[in-house]
mmCIF file of N, CA and C in Angstrom:
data_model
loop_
_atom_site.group_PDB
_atom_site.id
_atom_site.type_symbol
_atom_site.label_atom_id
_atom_site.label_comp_id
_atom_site.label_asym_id
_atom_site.label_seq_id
_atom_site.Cartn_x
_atom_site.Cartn_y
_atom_site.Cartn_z
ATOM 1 N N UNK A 1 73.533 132.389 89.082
ATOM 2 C CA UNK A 1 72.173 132.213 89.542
ATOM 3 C C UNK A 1 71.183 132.879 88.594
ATOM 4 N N UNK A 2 71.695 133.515 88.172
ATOM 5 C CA UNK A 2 70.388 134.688 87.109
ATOM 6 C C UNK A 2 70.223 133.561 85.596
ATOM 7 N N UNK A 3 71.384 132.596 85.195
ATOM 8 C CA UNK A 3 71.184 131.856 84.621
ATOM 9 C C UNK A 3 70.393 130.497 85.327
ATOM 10 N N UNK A 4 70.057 130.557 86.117
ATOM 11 C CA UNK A 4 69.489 129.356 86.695
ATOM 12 C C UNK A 4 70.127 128.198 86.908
ATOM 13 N N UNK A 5 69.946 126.861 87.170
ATOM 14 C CA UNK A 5 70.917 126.379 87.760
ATOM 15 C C UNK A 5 71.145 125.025 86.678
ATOM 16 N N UNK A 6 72.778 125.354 86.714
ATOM 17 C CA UNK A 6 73.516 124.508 85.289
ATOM 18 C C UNK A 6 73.444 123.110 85.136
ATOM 19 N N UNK A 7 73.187 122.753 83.950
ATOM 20 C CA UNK A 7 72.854 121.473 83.336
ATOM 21 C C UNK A 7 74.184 120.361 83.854
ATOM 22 N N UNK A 8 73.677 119.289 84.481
ATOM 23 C CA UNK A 8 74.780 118.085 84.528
ATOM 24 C C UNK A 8 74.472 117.236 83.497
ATOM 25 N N UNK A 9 75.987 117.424 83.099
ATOM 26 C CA UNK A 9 76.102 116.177 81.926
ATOM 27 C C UNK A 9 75.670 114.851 82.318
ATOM 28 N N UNK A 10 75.144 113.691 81.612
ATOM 29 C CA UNK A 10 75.061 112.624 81.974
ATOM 30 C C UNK A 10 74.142 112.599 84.025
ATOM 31 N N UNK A 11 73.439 112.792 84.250
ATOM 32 C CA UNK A 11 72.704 113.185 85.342
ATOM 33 C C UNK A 11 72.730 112.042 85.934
ATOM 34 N N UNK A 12 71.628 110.905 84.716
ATOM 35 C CA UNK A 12 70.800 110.238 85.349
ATOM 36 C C UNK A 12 71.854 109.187 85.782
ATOM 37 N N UNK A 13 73.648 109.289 85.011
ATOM 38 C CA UNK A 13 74.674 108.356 85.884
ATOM 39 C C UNK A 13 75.025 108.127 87.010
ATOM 40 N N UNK A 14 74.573 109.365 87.609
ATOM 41 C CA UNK A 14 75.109 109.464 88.871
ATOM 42 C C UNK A 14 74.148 108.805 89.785
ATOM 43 N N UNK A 15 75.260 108.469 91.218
ATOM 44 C CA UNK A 15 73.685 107.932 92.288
ATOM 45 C C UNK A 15 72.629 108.964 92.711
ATOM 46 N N UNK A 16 71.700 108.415 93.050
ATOM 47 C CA UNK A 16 70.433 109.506 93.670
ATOM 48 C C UNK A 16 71.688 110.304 94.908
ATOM 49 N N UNK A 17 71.927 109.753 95.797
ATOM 50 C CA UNK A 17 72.732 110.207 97.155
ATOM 51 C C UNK A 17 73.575 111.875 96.493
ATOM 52 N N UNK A 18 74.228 111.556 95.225
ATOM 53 C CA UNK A 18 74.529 112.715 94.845
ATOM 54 C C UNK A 18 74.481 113.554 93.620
ATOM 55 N N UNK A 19 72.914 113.146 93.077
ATOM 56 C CA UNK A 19 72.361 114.275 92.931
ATOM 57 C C UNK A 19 71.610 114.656 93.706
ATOM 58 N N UNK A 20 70.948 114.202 94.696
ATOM 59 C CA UNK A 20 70.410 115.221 95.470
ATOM 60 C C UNK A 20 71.799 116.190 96.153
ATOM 61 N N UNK A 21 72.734 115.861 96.307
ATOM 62 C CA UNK A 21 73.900 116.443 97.013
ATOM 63 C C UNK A 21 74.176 117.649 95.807
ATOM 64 N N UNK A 22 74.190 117.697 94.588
ATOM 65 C CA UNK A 22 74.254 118.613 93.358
ATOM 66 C C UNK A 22 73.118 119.726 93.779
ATOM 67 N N UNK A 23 72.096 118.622 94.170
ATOM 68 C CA UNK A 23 70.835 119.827 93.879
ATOM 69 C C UNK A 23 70.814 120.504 94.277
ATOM 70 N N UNK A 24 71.453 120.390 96.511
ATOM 71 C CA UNK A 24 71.633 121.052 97.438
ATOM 72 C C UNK A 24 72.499 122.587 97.314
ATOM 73 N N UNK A 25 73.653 121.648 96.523
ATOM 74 C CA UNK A 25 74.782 122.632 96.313
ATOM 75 C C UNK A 25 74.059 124.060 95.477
ATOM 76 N N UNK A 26 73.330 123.664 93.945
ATOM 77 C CA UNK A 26 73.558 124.390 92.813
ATOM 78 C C UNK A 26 71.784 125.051 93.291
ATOM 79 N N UNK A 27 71.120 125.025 94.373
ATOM 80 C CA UNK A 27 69.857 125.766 94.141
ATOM 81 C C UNK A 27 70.428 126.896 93.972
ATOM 82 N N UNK A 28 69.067 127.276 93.216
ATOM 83 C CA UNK A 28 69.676 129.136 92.739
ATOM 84 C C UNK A 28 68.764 130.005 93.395
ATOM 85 N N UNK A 29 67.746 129.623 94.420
ATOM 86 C CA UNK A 29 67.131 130.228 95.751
ATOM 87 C C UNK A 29 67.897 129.783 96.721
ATOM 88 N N UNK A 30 68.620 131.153 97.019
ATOM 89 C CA UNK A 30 70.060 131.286 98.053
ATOM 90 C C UNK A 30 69.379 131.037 99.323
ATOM 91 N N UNK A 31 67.776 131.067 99.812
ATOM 92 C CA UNK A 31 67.020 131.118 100.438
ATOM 93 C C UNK A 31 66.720 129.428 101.049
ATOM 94 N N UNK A 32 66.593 128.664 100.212
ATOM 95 C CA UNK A 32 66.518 126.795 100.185
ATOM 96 C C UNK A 32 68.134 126.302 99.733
ATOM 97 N N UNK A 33 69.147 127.107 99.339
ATOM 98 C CA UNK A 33 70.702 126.305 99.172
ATOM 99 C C UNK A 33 70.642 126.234 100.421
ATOM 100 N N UNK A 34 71.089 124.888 100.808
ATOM 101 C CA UNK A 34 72.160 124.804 101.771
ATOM 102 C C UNK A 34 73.592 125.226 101.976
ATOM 103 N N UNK A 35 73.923 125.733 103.547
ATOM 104 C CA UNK A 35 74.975 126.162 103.627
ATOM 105 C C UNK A 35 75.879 125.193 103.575
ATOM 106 N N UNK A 36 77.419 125.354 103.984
ATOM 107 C CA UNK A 36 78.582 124.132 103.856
ATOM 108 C C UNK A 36 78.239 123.855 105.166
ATOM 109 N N UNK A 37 77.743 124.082 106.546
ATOM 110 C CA UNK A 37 77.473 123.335 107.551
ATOM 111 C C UNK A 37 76.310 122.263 107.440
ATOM 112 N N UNK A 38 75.568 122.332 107.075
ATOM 113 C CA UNK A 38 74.446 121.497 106.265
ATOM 114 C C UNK A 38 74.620 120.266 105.703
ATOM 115 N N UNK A 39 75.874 121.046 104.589
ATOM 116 C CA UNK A 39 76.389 119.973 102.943
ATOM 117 C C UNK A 39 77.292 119.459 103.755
ATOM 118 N N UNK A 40 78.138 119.549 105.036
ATOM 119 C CA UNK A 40 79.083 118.953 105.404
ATOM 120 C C UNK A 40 78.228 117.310 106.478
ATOM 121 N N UNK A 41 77.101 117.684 106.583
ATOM 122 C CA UNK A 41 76.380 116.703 107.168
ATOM 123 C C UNK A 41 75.125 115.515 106.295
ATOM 124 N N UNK A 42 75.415 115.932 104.996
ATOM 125 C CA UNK A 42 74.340 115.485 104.027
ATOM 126 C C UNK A 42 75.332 113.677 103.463
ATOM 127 N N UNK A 43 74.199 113.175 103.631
ATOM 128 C CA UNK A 43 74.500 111.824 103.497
ATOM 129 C C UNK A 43 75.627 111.202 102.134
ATOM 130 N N UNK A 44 75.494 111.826 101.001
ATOM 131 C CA UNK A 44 76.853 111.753 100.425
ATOM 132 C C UNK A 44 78.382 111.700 101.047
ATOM 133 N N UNK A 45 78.688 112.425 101.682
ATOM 134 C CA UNK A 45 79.721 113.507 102.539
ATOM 135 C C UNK A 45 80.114 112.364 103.147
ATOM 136 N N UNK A 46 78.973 111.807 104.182
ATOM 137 C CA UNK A 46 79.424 110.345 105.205
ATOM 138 C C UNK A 46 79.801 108.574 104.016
ATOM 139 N N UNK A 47 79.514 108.783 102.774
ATOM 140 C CA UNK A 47 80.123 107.804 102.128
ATOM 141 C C UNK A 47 81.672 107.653 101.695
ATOM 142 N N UNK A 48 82.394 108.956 101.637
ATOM 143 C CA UNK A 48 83.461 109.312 101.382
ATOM 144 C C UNK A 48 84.601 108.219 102.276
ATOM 145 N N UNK A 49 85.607 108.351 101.480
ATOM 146 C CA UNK A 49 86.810 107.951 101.813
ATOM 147 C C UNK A 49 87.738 109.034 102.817
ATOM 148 N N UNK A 50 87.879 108.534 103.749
ATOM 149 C CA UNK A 50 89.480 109.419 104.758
ATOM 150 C C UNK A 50 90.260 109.878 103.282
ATOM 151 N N UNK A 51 90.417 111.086 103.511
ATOM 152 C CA UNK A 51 91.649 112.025 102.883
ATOM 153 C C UNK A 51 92.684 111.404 102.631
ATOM 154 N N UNK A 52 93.215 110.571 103.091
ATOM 155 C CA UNK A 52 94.702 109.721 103.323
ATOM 156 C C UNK A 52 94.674 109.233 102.044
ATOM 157 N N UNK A 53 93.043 108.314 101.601
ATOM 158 C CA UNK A 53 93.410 107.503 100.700
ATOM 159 C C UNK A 53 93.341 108.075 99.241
ATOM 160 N N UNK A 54 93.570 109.796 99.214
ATOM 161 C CA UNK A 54 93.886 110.263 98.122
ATOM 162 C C UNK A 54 95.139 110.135 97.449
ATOM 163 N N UNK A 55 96.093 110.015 98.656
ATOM 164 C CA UNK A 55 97.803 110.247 98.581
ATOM 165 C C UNK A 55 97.879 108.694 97.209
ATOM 166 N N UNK A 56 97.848 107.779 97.234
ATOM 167 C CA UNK A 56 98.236 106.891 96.094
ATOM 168 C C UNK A 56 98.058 107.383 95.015
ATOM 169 N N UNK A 57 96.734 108.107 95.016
ATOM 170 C CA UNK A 57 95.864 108.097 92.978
ATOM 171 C C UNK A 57 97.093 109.696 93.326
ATOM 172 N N UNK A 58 97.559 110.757 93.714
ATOM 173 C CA UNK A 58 97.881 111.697 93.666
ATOM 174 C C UNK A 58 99.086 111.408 93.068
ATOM 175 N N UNK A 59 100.002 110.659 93.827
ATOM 176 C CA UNK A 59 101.279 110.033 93.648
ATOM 177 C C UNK A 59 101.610 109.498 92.221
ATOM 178 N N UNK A 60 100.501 108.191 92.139
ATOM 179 C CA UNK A 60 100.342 107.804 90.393
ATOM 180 C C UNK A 60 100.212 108.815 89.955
ATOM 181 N N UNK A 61 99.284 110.206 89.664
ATOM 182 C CA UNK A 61 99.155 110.990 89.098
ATOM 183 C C UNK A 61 100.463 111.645 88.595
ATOM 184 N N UNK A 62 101.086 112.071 89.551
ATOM 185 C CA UNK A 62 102.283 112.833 89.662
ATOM 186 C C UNK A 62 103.693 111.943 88.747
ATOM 187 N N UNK A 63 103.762 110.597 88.869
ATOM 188 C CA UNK A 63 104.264 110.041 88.471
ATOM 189 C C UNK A 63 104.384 109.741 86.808
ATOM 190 N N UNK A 64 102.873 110.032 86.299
ATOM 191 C CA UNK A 64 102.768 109.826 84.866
ATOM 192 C C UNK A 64 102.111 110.910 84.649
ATOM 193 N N UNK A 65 102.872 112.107 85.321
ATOM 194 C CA UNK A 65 102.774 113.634 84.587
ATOM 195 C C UNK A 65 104.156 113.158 84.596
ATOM 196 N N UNK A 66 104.774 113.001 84.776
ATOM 197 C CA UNK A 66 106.090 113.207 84.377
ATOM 198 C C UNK A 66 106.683 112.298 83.113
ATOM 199 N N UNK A 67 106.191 111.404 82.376
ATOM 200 C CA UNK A 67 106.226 110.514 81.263
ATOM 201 C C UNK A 67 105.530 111.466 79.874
ATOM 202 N N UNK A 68 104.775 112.446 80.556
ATOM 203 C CA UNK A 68 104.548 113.006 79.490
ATOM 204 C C UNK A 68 104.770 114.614 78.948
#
């Protein structure tokens, strides 16, 4: 925070929905950050995928760590 709040690469790639969700996270007035009860209700958060559908890309992952 005393450095102020860190540069995102490539910014303007991302959707608006999450950079404002960045902005929330990285304010460096601990006073206007939102807490994780907040960020857990911020409209990014509700676009997400169920947890479940991590298990495939994890699996592939796991699978071609092992090829190399």
């Amino acid at each position: 925070a005393t450095n102020g709040k860190p540069d995102v690469k490539d910014k303007h790639k991302l959707s608006p929905v999450f950079q404002d969700f960045l902005d929330k996270c990285l304010e460096v007035d601990v006073d206007k950050r939102w807490g994780a009860s907040e960020l857990l209700k911020h409209p990014f958060l509700r676009l997400s995928k169920p947890l479940a559908s991590l298990t495939p890309l994890i699996l592939a992952a796991r699978e071609a760590a092992k090829g190399h």
